[in-house]
PDB file of C-alpha atoms in Angstrom:
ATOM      1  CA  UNK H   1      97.218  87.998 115.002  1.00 88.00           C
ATOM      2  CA  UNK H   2      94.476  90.623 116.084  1.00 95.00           C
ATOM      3  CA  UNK H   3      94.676  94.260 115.355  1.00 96.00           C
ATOM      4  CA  UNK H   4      96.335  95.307 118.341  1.00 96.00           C
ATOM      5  CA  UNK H   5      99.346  92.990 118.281  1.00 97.00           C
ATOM      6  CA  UNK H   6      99.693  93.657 114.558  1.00 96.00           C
ATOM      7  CA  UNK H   7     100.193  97.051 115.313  1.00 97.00           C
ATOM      8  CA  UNK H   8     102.373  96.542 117.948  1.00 96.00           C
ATOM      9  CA  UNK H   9     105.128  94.091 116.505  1.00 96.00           C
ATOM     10  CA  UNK H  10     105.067  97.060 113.414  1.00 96.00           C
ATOM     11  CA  UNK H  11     106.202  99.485 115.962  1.00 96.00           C
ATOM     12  CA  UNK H  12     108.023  97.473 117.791  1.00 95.00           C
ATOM     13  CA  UNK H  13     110.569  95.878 114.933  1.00 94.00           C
ATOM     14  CA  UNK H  14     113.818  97.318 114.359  1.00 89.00           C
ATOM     15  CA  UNK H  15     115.418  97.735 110.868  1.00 84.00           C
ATOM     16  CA  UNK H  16     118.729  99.198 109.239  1.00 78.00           C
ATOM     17  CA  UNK H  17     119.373 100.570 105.781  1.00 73.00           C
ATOM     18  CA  UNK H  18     117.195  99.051 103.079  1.00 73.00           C
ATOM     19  CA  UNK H  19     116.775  95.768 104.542  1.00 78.00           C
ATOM     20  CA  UNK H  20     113.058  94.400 103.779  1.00 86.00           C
ATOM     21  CA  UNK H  21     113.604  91.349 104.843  1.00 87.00           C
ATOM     22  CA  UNK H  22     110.718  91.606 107.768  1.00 88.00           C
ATOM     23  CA  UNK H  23     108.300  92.110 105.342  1.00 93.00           C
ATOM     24  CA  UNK H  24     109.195  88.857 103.146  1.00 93.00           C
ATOM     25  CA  UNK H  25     106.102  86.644 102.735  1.00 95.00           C
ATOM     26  CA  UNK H  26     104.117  89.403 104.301  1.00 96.00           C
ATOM     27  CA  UNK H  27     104.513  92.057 100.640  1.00 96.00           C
ATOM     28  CA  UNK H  28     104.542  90.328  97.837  1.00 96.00           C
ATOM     29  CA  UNK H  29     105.183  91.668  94.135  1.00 93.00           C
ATOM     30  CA  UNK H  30     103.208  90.833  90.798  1.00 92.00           C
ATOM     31  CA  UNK H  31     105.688  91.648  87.817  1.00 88.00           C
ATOM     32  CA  UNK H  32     109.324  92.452  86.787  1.00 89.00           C
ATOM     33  CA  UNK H  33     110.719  94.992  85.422  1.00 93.00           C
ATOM     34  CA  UNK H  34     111.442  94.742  82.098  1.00 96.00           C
ATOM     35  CA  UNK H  35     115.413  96.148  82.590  1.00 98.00           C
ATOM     36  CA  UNK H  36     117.491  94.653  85.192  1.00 97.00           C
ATOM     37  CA  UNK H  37     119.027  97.741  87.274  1.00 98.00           C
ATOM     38  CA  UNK H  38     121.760  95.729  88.975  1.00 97.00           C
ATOM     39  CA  UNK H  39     123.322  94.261  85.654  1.00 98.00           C
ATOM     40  CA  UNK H  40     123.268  97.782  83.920  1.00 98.00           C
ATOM     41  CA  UNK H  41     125.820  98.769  87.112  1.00 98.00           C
ATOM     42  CA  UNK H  42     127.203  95.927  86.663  1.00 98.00           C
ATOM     43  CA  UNK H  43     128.003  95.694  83.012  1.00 98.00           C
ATOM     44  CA  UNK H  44     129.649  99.223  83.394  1.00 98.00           C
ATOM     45  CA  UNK H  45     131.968  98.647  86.341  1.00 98.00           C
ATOM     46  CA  UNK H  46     134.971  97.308  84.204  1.00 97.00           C
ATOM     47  CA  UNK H  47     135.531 100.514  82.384  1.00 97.00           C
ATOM     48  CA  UNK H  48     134.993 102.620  85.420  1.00 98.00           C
ATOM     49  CA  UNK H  49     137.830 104.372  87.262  1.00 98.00           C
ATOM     50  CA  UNK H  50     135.954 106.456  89.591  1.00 98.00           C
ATOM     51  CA  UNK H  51     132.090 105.447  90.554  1.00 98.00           C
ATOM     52  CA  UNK H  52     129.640 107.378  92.560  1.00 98.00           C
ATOM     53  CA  UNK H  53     126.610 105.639  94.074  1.00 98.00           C
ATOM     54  CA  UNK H  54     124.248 108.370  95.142  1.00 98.00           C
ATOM     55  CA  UNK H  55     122.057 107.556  97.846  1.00 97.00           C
ATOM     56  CA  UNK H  56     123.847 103.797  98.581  1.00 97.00           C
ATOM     57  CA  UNK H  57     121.133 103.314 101.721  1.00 93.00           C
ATOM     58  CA  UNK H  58     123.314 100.862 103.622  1.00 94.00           C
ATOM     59  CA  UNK H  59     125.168 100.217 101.154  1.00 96.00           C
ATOM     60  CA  UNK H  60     123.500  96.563 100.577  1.00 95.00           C
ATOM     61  CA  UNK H  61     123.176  97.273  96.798  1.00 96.00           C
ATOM     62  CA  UNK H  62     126.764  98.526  96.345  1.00 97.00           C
ATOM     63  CA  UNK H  63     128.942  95.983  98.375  1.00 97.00           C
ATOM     64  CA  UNK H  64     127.796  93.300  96.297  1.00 97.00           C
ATOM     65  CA  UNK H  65     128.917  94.757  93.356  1.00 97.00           C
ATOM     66  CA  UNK H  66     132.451  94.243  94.957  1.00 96.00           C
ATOM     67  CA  UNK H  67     135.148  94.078  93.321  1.00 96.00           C
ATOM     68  CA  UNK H  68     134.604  97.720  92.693  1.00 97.00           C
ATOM     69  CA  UNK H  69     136.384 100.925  90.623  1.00 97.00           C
ATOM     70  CA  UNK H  70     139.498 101.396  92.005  1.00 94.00           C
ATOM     71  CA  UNK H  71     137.853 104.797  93.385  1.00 98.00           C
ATOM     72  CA  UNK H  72     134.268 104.268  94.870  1.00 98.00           C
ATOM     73  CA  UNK H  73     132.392 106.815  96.952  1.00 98.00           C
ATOM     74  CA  UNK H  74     128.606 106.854  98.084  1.00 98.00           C
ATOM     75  CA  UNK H  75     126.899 109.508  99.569  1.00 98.00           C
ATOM     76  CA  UNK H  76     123.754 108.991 102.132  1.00 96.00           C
ATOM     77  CA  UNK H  77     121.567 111.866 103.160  1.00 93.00           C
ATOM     78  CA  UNK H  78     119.177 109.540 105.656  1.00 88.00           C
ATOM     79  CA  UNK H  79     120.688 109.913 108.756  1.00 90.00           C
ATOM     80  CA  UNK H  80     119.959 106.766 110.576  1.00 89.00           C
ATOM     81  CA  UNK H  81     121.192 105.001 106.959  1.00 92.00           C
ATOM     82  CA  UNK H  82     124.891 106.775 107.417  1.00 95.00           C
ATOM     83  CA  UNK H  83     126.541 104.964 109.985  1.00 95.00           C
ATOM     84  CA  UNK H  84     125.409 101.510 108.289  1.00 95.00           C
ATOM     85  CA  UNK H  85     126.587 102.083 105.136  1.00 96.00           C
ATOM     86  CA  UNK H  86     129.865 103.615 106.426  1.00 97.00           C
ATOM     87  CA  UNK H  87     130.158  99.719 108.455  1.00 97.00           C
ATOM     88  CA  UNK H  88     129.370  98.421 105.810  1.00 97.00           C
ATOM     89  CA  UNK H  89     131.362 100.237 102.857  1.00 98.00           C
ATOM     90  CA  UNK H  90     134.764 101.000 104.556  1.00 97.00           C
ATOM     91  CA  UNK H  91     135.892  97.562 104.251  1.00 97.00           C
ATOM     92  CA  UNK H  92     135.690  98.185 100.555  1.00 97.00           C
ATOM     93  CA  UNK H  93     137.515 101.170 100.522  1.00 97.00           C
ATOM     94  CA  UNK H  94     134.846 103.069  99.808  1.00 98.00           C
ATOM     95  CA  UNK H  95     134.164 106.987 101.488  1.00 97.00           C
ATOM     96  CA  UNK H  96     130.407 107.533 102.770  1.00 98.00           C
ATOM     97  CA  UNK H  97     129.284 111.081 102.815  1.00 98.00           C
ATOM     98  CA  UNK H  98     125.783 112.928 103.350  1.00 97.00           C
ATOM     99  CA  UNK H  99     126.886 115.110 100.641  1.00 97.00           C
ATOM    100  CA  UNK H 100     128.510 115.701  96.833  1.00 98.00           C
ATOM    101  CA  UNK H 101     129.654 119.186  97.591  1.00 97.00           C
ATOM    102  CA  UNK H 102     133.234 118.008  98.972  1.00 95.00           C
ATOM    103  CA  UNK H 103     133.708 116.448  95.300  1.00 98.00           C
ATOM    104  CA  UNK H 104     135.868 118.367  92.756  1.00 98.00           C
ATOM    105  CA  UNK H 105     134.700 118.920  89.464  1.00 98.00           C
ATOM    106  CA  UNK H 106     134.626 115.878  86.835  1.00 98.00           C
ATOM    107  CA  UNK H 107     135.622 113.407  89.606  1.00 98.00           C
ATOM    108  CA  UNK H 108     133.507 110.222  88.253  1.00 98.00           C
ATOM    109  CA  UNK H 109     133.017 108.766  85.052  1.00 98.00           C
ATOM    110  CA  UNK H 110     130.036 107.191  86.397  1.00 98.00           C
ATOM    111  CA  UNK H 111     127.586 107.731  88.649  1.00 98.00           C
ATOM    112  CA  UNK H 112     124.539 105.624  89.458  1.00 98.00           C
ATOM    113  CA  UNK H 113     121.465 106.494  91.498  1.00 98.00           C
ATOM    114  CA  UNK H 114     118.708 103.953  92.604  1.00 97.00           C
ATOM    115  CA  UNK H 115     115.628 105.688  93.910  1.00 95.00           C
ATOM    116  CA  UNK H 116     117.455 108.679  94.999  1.00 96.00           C
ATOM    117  CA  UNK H 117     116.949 112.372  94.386  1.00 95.00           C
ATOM    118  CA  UNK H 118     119.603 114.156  92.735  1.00 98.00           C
ATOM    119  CA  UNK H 119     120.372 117.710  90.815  1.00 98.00           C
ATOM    120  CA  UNK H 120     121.163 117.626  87.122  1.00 98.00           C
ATOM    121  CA  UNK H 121     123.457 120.329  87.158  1.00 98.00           C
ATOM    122  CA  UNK H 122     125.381 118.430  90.359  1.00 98.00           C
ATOM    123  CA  UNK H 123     125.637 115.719  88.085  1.00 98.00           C
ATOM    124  CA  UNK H 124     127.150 117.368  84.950  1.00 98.00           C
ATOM    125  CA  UNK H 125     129.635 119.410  87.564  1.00 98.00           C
ATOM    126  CA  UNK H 126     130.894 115.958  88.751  1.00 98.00           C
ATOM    127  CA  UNK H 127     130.908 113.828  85.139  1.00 98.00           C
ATOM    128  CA  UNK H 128     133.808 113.697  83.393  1.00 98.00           C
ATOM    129  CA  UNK H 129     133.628 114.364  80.031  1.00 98.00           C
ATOM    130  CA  UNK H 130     131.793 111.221  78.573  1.00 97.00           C
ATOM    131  CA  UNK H 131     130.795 110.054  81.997  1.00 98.00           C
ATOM    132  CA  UNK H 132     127.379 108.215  82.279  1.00 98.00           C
ATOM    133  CA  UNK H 133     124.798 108.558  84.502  1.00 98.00           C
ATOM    134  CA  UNK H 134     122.251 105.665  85.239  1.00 98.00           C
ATOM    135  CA  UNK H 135     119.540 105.884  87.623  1.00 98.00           C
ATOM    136  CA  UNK H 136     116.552 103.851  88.708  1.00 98.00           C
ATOM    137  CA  UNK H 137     113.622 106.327  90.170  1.00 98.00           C
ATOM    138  CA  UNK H 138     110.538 105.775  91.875  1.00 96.00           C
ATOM    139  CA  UNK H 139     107.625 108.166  90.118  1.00 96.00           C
ATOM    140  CA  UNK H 140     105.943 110.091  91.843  1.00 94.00           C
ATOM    141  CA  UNK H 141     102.818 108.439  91.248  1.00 94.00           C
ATOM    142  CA  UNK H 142     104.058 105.091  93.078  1.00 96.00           C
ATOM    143  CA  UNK H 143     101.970 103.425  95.495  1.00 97.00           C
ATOM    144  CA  UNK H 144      99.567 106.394  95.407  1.00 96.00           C
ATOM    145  CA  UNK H 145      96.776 103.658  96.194  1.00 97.00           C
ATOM    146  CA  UNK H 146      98.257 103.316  99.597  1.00 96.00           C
ATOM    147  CA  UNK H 147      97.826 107.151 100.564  1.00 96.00           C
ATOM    148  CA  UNK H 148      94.394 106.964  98.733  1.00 96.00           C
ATOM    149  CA  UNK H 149      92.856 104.230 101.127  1.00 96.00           C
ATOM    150  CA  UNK H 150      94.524 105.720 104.532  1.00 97.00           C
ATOM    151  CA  UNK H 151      92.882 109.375 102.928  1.00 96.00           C
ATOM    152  CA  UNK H 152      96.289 110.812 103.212  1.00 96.00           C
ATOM    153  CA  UNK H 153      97.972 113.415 101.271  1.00 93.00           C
ATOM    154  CA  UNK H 154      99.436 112.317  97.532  1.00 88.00           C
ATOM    155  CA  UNK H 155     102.995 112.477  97.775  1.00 82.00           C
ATOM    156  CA  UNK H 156     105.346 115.973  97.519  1.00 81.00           C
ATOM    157  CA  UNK H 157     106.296 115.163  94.462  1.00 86.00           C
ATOM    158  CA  UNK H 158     103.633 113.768  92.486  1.00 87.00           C
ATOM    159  CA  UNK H 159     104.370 114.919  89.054  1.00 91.00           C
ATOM    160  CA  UNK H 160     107.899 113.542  88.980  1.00 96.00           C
ATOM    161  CA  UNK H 161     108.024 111.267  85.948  1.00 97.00           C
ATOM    162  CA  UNK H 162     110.617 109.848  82.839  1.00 98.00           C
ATOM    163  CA  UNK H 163     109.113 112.806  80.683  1.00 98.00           C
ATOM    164  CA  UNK H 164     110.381 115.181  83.913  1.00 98.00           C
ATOM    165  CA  UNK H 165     113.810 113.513  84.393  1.00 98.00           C
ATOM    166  CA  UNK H 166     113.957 113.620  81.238  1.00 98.00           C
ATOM    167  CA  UNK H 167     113.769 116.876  80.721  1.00 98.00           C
ATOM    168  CA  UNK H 168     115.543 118.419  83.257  1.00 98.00           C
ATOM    169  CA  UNK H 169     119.000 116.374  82.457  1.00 98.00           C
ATOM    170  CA  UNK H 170     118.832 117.551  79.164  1.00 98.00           C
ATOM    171  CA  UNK H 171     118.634 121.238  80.318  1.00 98.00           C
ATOM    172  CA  UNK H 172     121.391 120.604  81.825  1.00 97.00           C
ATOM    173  CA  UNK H 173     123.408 119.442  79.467  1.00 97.00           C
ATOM    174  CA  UNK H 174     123.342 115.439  79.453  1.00 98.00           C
ATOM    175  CA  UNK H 175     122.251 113.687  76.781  1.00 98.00           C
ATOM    176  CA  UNK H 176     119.520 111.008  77.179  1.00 98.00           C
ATOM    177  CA  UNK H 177     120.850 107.929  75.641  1.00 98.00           C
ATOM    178  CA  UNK H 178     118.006 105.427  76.799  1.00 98.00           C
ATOM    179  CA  UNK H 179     115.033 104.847  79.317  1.00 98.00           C
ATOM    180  CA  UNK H 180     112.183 102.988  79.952  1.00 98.00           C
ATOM    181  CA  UNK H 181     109.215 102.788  82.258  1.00 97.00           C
ATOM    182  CA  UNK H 182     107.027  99.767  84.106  1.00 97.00           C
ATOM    183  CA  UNK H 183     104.374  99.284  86.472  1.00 96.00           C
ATOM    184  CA  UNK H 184     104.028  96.303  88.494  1.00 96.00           C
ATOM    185  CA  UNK H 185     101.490  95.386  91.638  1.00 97.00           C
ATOM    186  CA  UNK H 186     102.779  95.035  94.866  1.00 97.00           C
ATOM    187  CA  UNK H 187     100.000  93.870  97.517  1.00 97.00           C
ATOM    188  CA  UNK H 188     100.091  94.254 101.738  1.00 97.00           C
ATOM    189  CA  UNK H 189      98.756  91.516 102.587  1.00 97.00           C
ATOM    190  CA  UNK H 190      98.541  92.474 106.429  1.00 96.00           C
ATOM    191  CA  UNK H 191      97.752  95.695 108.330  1.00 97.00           C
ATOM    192  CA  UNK H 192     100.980  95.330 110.520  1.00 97.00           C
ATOM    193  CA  UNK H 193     103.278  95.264 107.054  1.00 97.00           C
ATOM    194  CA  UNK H 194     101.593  98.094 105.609  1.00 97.00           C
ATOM    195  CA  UNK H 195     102.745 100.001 109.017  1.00 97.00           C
ATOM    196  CA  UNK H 196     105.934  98.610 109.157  1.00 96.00           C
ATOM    197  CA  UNK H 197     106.701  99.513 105.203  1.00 96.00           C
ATOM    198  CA  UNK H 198     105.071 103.172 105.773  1.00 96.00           C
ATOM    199  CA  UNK H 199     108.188 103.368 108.945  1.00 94.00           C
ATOM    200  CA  UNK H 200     110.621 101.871 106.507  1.00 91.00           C
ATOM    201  CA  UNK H 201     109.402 104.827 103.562  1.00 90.00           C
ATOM    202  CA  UNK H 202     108.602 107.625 105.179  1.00 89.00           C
ATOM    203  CA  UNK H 203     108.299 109.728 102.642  1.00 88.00           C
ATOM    204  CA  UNK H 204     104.835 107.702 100.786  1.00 93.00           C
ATOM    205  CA  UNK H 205     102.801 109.756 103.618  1.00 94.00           C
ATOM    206  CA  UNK H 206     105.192 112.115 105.712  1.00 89.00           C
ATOM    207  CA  UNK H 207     104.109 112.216 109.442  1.00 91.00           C
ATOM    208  CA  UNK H 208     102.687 108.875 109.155  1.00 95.00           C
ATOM    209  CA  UNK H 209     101.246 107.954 113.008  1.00 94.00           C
ATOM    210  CA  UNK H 210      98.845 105.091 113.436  1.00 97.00           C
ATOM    211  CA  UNK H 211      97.008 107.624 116.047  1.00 96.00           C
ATOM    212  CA  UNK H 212      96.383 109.745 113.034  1.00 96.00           C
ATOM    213  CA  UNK H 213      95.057 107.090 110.609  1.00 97.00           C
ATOM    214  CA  UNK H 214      93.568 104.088 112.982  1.00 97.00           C
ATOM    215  CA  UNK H 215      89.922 104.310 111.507  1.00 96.00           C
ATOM    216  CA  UNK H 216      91.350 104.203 108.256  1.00 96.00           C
ATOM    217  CA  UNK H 217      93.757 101.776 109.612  1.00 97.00           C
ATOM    218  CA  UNK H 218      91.392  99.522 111.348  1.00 96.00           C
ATOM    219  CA  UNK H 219      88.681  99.494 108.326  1.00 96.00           C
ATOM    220  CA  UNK H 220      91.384  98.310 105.887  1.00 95.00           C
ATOM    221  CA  UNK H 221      92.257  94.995 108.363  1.00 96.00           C
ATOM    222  CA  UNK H 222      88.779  94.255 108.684  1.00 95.00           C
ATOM    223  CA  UNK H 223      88.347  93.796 104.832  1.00 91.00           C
ATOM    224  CA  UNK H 224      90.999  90.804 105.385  1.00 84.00           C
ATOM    225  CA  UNK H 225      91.938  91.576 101.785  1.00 88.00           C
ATOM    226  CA  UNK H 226      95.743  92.301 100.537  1.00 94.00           C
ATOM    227  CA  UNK H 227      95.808  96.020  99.468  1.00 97.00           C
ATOM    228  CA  UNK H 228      96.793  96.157  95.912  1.00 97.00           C
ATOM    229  CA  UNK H 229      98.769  99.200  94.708  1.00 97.00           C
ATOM    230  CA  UNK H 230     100.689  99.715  91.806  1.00 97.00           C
ATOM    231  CA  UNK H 231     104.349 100.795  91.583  1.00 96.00           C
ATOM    232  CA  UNK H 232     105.639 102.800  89.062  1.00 97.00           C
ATOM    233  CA  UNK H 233     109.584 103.038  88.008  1.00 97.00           C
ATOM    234  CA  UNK H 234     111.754 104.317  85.429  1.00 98.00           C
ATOM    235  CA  UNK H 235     114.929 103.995  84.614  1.00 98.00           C
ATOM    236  CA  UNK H 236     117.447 106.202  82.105  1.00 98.00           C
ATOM    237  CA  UNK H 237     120.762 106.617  81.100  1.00 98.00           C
ATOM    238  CA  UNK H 238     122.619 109.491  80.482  1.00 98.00           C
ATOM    239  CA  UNK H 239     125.977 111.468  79.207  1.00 98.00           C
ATOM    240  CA  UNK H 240     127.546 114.335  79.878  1.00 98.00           C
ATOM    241  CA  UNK H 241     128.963 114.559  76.104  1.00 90.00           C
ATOM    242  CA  UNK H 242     132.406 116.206  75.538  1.00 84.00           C
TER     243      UNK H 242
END
């Protein structure tokens, strides 16, 4: 497909929660992780009573951890995500909010977090004594290649990083048990995914509008190449010792 039409089935093509599968084929990744996110959840669920999955998306990720804690909530602060994950979740038994602040004190023993933003000392108000923490982030340096070639800004939070998570639990009063950190390629191998993905994330350039960046836009489907740009997560795992 030309330019135009590229463009045009980007803008065009609905999605829901964190569901990529438009782009298969069309992004492809160079790399693994060397920690398995899912398992680590997964490997923790039979000794939980009460989970919290912050930021669930959909709730794709957390429905097929089924069968789950006999308590399970999620919370959801993307709008247009909320409604999906609520479908999705209440099934389960589990109750969707946009918000921890209805939660009483020491209400989960663990809480998990995959590329969400959350407050340390939320976390240690809602841990039980001995409760874990795990999270998954995306740094703050991810993709930064992307905003680079489009000459956009670098993101809000460019600094955030392991050594910043890291810190900031502790100050709170969790204690860093393990973490790690990776890098791995991912590549656009089309103008129209590269749009699409940019809709999906909003936050890699905020007001993102092909008007804006069509030279940029055009001169990077004219080199015909895949875009290369390199992702960078970390994971960790926490506890709010007794």
């Amino acid at each position: 497909m030309g330019y135009d039409e590229l463009i045009d089935e980007a803008l065009s093509t609905g999605f829901e929660g964190w569901d990529f599968s438009a782009l298969q084929g069309r992004i492809t990744y160079e790399g693994t992780l060397p920690w398995d996110y899912e398992q680590l959840v997964r490997d923790r669920l039979p000794a939980t009573k009460a989970l919290l999955d912050l930021g669930t998306g959909g709730g794709e990720l957390l429905a097929s951890l089924a069968p789950l804690p006999p308590r399970t909530a999620a919370t959801e602060r993307h709008a247009p995500n909320l409604p999906v994950a609520r479908r999705r979740l209440a099934p389960l038994g589990v109750e969707v909010t946009d918000t921890t602040a209805t939660f009483p004190d020491a209400s989960f023993d663990l809480i998990t977090s995959r590329h969400e933003a959350y407050d340390p000392r939320e976390l240690r108000r809602l841990l039980t004594p001995g409760g874990t923490f795990l999270t998954q982030q995306v740094a703050g340096r991810d993709l930064e290649e992307l905003n680079t070639a489009l000459q956009a800004p670098p993101h809000d939070n460019a600094t955030w990083s392991l050594t910043e998570a890291t810190e900031g639990l502790r100050a709170a009063g969790l204690d860093v048990v393990w973490s790690a950190e990776a890098t791995s390629t991912t590549a656009f191998h089309d103008i129209g995914a590269l749009v699409l993905f940019l809709r999906m994330v909003p936050w890699q350039i905020p007001a993102f509008d092909v008007q804006t960046y069509t030279p940029h836009l055009r001169t990077l489907h004219e080199t015909a190449a895949p875009l290369k740009a390199t992702a960078h997560r970390f994971a960790l795992l926490a506890r709010n010792e007794p």
